[in-house]
PDB file of C-alpha atoms in Angstrom:
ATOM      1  CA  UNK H 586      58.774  19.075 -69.428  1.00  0.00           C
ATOM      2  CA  UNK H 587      55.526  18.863 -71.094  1.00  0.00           C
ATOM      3  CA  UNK H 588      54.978  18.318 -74.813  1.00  0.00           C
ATOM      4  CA  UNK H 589      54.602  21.847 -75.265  1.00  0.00           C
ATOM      5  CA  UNK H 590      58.365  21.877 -74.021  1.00  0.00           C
ATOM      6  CA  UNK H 591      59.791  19.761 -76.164  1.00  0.00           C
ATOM      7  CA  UNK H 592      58.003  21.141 -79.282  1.00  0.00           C
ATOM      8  CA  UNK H 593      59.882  24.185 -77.992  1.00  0.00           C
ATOM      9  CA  UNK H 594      63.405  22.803 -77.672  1.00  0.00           C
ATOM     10  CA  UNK H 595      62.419  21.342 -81.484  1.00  0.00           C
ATOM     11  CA  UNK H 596      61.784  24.829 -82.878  1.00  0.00           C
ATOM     12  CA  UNK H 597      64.665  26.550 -80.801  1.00  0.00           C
ATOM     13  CA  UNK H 598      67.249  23.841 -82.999  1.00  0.00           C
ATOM     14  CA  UNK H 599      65.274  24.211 -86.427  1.00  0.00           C
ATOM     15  CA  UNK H 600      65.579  27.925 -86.045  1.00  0.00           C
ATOM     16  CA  UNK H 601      69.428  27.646 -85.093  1.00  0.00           C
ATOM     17  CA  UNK H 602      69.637  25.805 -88.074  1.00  0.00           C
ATOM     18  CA  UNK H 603      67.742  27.839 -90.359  1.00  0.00           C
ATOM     19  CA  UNK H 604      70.319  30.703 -89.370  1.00  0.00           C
ATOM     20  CA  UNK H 605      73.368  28.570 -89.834  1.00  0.00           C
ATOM     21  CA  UNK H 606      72.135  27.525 -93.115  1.00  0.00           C
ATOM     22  CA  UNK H 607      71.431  30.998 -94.246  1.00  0.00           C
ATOM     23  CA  UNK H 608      74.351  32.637 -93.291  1.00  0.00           C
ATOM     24  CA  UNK H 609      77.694  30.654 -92.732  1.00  0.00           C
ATOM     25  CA  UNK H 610      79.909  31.015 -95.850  1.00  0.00           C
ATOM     26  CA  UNK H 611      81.346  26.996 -95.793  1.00  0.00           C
ATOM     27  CA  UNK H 612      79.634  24.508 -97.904  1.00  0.00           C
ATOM     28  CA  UNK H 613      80.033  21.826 -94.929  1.00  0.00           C
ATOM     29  CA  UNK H 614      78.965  24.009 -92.358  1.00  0.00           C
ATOM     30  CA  UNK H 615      75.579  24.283 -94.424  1.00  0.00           C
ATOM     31  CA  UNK H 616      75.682  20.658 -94.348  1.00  0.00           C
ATOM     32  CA  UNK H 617      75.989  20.402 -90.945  1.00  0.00           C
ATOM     33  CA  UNK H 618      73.106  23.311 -90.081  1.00  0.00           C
ATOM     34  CA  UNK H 619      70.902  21.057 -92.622  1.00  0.00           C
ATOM     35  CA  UNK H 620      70.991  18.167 -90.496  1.00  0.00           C
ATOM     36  CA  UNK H 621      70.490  20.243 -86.984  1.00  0.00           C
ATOM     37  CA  UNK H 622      66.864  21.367 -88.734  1.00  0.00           C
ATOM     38  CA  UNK H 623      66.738  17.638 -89.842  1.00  0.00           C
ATOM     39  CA  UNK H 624      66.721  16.402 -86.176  1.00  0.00           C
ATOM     40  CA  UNK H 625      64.852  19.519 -84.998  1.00  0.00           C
ATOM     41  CA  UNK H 626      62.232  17.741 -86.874  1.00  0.00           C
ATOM     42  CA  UNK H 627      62.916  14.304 -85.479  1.00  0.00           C
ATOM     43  CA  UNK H 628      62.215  15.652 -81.753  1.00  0.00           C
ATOM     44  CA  UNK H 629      59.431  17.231 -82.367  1.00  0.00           C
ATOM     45  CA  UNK H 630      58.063  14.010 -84.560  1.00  0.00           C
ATOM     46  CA  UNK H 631      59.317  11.743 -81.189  1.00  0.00           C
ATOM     47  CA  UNK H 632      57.414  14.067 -78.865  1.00  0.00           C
ATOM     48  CA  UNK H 633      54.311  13.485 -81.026  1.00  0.00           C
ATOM     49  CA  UNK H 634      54.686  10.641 -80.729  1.00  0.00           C
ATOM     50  CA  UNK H 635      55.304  10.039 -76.969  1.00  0.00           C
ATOM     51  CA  UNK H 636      52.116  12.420 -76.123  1.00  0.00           C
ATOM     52  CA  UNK H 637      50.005  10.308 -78.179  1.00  0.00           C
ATOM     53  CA  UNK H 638      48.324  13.440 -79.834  1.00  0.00           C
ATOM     54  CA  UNK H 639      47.554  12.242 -83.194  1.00  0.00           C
ATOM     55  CA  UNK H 640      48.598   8.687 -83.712  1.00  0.00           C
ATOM     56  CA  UNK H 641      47.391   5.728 -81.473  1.00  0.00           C
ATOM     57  CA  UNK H 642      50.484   3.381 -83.223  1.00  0.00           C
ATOM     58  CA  UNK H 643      54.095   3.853 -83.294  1.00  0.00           C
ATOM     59  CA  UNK H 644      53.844   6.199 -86.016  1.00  0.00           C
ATOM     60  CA  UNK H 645      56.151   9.336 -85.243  1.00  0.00           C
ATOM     61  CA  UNK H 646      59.145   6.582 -84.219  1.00  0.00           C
ATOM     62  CA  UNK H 647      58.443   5.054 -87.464  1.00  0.00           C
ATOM     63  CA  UNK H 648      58.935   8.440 -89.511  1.00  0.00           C
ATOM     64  CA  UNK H 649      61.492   9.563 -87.063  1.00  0.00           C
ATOM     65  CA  UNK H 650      63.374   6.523 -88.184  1.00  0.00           C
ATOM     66  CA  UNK H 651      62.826   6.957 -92.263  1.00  0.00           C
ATOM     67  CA  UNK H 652      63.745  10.697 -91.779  1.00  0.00           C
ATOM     68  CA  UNK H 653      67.197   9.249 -90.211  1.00  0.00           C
ATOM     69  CA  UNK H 654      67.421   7.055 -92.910  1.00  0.00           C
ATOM     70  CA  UNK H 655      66.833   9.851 -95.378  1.00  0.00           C
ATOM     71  CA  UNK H 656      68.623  12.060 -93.785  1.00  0.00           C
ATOM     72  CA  UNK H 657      71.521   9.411 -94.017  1.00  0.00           C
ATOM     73  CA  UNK H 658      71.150   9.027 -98.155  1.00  0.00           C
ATOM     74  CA  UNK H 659      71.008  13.351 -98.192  1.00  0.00           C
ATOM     75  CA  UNK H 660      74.325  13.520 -96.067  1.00  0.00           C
ATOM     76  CA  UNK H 661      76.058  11.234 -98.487  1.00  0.00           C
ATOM     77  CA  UNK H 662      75.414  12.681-101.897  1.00  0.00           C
ATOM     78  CA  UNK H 663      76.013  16.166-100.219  1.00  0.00           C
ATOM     79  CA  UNK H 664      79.234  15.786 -98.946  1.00  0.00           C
ATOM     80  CA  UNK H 665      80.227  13.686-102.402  1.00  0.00           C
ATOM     81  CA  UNK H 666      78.878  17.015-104.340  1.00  0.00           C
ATOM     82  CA  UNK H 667      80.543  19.161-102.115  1.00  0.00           C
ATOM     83  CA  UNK H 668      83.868  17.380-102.279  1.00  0.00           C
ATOM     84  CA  UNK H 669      83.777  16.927-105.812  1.00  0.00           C
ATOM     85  CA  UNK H 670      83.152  21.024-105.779  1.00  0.00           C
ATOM     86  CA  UNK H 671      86.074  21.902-104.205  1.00  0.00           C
ATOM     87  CA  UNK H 672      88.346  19.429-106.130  1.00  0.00           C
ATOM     88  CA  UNK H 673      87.616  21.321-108.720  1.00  0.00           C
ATOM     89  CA  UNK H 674      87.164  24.564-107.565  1.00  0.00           C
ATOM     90  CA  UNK H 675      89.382  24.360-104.732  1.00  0.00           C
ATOM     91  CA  UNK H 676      87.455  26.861-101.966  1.00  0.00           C
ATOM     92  CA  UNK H 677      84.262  25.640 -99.680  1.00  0.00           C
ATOM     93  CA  UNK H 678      83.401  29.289 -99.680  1.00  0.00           C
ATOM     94  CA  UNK H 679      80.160  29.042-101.202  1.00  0.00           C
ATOM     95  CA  UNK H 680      80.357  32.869-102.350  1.00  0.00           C
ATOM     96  CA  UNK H 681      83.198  31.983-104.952  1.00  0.00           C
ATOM     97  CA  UNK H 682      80.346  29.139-106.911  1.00  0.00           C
ATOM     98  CA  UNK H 683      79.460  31.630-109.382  1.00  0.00           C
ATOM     99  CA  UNK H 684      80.319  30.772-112.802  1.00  0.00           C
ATOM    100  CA  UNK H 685      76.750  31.268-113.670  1.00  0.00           C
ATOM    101  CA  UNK H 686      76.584  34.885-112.734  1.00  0.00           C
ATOM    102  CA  UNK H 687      79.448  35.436-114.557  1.00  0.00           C
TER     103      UNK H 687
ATOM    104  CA  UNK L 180      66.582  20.124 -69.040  1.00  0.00           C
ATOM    105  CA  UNK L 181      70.229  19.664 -68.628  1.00  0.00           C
ATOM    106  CA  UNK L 182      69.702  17.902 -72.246  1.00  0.00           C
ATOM    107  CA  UNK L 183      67.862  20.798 -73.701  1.00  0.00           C
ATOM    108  CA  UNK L 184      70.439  22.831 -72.724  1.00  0.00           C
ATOM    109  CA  UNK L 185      72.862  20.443 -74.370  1.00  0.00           C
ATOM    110  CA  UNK L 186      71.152  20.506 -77.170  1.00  0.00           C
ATOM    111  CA  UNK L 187      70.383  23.684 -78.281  1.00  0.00           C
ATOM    112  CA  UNK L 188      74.279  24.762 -76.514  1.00  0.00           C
ATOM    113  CA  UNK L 189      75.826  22.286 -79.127  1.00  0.00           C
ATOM    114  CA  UNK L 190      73.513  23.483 -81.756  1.00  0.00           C
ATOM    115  CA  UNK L 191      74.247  27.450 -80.980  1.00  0.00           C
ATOM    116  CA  UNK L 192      77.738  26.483 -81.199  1.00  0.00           C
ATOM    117  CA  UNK L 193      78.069  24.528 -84.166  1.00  0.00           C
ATOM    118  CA  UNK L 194      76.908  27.336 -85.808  1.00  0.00           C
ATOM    119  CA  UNK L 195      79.177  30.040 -84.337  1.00  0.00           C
ATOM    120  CA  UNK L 196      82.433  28.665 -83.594  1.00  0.00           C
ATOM    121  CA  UNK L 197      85.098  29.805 -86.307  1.00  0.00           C
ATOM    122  CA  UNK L 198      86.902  26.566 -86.948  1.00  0.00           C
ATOM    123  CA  UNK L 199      84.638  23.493 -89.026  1.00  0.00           C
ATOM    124  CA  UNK L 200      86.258  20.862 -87.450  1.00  0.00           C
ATOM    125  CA  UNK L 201      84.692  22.410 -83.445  1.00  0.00           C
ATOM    126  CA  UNK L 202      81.669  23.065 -85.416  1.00  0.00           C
ATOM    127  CA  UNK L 203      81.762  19.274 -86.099  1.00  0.00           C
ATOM    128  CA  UNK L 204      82.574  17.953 -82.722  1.00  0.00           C
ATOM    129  CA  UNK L 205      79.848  20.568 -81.309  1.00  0.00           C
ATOM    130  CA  UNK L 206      77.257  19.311 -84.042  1.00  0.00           C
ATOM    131  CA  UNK L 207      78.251  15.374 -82.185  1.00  0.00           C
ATOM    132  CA  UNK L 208      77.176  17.095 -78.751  1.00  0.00           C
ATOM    133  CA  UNK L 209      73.847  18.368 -80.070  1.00  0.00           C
ATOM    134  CA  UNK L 210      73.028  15.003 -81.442  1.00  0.00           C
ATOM    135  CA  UNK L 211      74.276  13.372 -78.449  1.00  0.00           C
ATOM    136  CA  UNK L 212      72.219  15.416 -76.361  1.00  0.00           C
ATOM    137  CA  UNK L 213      69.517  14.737 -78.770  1.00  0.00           C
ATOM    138  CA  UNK L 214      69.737  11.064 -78.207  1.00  0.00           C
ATOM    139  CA  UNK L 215      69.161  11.170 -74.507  1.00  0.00           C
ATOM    140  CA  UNK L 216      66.104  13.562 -75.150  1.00  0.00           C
ATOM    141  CA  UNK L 217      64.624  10.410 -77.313  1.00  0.00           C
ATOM    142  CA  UNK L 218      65.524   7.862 -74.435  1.00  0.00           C
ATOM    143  CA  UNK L 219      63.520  10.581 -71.820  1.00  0.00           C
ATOM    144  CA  UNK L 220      60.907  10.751 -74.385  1.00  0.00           C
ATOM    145  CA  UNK L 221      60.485   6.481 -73.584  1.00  0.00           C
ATOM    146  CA  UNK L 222      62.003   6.163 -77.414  1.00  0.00           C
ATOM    147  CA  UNK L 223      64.798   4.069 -76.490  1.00  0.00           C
ATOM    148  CA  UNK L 224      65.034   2.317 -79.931  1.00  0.00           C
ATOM    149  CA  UNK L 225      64.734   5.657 -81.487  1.00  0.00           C
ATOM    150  CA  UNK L 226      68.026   6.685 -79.437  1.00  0.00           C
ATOM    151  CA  UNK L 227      69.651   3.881 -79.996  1.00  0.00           C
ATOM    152  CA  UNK L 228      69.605   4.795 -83.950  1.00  0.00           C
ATOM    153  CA  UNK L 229      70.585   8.248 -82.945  1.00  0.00           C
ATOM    154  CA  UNK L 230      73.632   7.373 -81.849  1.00  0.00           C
ATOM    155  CA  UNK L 231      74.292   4.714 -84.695  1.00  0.00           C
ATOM    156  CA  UNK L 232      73.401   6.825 -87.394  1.00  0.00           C
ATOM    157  CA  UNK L 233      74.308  10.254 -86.448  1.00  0.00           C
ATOM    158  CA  UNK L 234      76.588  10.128 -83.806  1.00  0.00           C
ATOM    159  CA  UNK L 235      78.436   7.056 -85.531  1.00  0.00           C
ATOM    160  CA  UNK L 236      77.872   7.505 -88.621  1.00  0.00           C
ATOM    161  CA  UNK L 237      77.382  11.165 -90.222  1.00  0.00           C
ATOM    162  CA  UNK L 238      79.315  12.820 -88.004  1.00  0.00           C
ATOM    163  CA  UNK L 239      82.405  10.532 -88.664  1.00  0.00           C
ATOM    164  CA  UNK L 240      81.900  10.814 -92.678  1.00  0.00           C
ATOM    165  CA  UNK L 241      81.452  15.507 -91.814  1.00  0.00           C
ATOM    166  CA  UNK L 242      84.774  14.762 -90.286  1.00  0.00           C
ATOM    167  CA  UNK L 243      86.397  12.754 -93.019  1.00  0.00           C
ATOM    168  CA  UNK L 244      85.034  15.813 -95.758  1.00  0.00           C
ATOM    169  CA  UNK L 245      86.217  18.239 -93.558  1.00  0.00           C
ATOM    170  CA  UNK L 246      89.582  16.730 -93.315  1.00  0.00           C
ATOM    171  CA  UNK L 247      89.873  16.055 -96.867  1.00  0.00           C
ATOM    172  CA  UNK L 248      88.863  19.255 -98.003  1.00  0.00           C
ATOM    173  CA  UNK L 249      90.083  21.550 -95.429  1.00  0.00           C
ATOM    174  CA  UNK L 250      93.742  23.330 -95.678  1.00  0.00           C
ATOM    175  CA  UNK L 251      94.481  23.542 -91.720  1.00  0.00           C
ATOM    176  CA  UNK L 252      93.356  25.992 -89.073  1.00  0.00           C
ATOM    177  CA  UNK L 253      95.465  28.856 -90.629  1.00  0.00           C
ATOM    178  CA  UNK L 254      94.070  32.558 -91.477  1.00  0.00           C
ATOM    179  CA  UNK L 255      90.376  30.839 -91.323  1.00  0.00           C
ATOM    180  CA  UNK L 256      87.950  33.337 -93.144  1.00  0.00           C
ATOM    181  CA  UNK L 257      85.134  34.980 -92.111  1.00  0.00           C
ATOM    182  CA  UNK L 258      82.786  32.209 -90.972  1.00  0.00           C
ATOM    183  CA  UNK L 259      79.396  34.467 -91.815  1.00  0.00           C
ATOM    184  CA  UNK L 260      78.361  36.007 -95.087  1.00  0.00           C
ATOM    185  CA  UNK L 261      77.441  39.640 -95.475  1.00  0.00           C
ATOM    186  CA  UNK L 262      73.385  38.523 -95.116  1.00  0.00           C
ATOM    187  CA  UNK L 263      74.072  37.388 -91.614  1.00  0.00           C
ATOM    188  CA  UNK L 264      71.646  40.264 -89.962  1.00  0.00           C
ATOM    189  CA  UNK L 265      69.024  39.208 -92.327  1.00  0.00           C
ATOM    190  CA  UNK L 266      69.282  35.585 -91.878  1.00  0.00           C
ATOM    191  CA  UNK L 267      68.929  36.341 -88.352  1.00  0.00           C
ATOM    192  CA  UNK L 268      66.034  38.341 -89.240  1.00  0.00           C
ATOM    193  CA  UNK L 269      64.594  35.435 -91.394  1.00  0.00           C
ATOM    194  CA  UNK L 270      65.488  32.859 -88.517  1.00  0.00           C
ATOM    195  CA  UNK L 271      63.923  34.908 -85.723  1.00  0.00           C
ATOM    196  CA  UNK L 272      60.921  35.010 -87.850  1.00  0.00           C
ATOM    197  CA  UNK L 273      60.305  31.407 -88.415  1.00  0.00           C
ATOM    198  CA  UNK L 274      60.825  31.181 -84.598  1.00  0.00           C
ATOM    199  CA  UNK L 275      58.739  34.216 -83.605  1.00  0.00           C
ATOM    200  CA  UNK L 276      55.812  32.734 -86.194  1.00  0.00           C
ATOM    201  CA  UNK L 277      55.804  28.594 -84.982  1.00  0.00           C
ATOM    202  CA  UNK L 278      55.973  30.048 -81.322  1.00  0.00           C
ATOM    203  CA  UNK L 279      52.918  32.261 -81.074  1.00  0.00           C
ATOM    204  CA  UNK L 280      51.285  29.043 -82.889  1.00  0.00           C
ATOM    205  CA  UNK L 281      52.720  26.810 -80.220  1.00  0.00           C
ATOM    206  CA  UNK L 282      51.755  29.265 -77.306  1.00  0.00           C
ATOM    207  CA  UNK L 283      48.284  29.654 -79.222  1.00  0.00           C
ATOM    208  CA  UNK L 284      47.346  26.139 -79.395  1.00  0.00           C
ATOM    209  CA  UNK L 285      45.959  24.237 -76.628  1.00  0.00           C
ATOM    210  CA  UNK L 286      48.042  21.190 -76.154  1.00  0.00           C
ATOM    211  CA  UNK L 287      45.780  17.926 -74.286  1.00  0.00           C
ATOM    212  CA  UNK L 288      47.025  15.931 -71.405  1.00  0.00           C
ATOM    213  CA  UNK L 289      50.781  17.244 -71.493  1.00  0.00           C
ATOM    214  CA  UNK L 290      52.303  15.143 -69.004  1.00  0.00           C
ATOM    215  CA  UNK L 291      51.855  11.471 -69.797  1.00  0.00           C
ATOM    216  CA  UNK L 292      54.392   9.589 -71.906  1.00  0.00           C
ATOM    217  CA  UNK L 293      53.297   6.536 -73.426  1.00  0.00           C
ATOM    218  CA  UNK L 294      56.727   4.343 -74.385  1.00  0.00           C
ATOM    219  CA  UNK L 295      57.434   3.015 -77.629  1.00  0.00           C
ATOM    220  CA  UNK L 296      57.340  -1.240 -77.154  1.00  0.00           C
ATOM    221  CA  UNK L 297      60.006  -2.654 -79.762  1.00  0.00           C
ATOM    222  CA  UNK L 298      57.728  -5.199 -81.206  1.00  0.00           C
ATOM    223  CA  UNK L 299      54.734  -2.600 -81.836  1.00  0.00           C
ATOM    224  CA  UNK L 300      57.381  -0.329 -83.786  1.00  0.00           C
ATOM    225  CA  UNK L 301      58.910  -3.579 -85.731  1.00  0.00           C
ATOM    226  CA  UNK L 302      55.118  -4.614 -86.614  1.00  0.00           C
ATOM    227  CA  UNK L 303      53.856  -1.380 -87.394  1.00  0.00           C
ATOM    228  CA  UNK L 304      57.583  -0.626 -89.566  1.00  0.00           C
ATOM    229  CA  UNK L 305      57.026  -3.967 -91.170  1.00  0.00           C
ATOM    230  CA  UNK L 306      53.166  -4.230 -91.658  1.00  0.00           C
ATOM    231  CA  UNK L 307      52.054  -0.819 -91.842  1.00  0.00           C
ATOM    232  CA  UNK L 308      54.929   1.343 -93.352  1.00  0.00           C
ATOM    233  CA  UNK L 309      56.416  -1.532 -94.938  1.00  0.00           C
ATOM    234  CA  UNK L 310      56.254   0.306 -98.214  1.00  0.00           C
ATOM    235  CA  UNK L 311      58.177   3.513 -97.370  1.00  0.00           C
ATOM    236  CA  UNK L 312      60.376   0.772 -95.177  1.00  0.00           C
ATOM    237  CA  UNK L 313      61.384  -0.303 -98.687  1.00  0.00           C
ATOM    238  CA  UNK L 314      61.438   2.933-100.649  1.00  0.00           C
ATOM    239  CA  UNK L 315      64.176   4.062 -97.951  1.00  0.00           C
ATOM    240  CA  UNK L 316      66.257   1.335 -98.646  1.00  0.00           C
ATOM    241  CA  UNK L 317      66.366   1.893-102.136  1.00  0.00           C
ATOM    242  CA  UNK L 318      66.622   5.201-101.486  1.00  0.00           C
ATOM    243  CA  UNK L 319      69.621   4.167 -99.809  1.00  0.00           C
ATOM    244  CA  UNK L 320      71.112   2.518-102.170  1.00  0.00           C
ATOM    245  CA  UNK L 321      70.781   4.848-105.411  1.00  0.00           C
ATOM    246  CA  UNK L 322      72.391   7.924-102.655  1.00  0.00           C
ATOM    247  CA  UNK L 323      75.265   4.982-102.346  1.00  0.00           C
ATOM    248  CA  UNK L 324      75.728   4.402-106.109  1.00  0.00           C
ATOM    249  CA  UNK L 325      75.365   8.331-106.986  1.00  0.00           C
ATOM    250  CA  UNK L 326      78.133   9.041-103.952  1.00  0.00           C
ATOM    251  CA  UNK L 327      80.437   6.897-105.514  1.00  0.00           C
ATOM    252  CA  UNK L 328      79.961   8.423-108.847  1.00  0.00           C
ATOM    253  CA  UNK L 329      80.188  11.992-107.882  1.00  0.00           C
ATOM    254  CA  UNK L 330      83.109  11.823-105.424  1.00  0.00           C
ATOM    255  CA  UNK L 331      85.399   9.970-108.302  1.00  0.00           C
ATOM    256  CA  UNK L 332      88.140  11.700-109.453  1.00  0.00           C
ATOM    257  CA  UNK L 333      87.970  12.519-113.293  1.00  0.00           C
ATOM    258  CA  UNK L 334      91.062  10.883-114.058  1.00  0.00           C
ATOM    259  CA  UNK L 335      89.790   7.452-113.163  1.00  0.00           C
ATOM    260  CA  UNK L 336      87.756   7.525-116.285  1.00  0.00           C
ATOM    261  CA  UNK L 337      90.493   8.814-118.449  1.00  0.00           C
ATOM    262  CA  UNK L 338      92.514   5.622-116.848  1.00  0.00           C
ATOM    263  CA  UNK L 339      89.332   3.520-117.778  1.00  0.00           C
ATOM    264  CA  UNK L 340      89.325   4.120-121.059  1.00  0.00           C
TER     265      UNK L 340
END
């Protein structure tokens, strides 16, 4: 597989992602689709990386690594919001958050 | 390619299958796959975080939320919201538009892989990037002290004061 191949299997996860994300009704599962696109990103920095297009250092590992590490900080205070969400409102369904429309 | 298939098979499924918990465990197969991808891609160290970080470690705390917040596997609801067609629309749209500019652009010499050594990556993380090397740590730290805060339960402060 080429780098045009792996840039493929990058966009094929981001856009499986992007569809979770947009249409599953659990507050975790949205979670979950945000860190598929999160990695879909990581590939296709790795692959970069690997076929040398723009950087001549180590530079896609490098931000492949901070993105895990912020990706790691965003998973944390996500799940924390969305636990302390349904202690109080006692539903993950993300349709039943609307005390501001009403 | 078995990998690719692994990975975008764990991701298709995470996103379909009714029950969280299999979405979880197919997310951890995605990620997996993921990992070996890196290791192909002559990342090893890269991989080798993979599977500490997200394999080990986010999938583990998903699990623990969905097990504290989840009732059991009994009448599940609807997994997708009414907008499901759309999203798809919107989804096959990104993926439509970043294709034809993939397919579009002429990629040079696609078949060599230059590995990453260890001790470029450590000097370049620690010389070049040293900065953002320390923003993400205390990055990591104020997402530790604000998960803390925000997963308390409200009585503890009652009890506090």
């Amino acid at each position: 597989m080429g780098l045009d191949g792996y840039l493929f299997l990058s966009l094929g996860l981001f856009g499986i992602g992007a569809f979770g994300f947009l249409a599953r009704r659990n507050a975790i599962m949205m979670l979950i689709c945000i860190e598929l696109m999160l990695n879909a990103v990581n590939l296709a920095l790795v692959a970069f990386n690997a076929f040398d297009y723009y950087a001549t250092d180590d530079a896609g590992a490098v931000f492949s690594l901070l993105v895990m590490a912020v990706a790691a900080a965003e998973a944390t205070v996500g799940l924390a919001l969305v636990i302390a969400i349904i202690r109080t409102r006692q539903t993950a369904e993300v349709d039943d958050y609307a005390d501001l429309k009403e | 390619m078995v990998l690719a298939a692994g990975v975008l098979g764990g991701g298709l499924a995470a996103v379909l299958l009714r029950n969280v918990i299999h979405s979880a465990v197919a997310m951890m197969v995605s990620f997996g796959a993921l990992a070996g991808t890196y290791a192909l891609l002559g990342a090893p160290i890269v991989a080798a975080a993979q599977v500490l970080i997200y394999l080990g470690a986010i999938s583990v705390l998903i699990i623990f939320a969905i097990m504290l917040t989840q009732a059991g596997d009994a009448n599940l609801p609807a997994p997708f919201q009414r907008q499901a067609p759309f999203a798809a629309l919107v989804a096959i749209g990104i993926v439509a538009l970043v294709g034809w500019a993939l397919l579009q652009t002429d990629w040079p010499n696609p078949s060599v892989i230059i590995p990453v050594e260890l001790d470029d990556l450590a000097a370049a993380l620690f010389n070049d990037y040293a900065l953002p090397f320390e923003i993400v740590g205390f990055l990591l730290l104020a997402a530790i002290i604000g998960a803390i805060y925000l997963a308390r339960r409200p009585e503890e402060d009652e009890r506090m004061n």
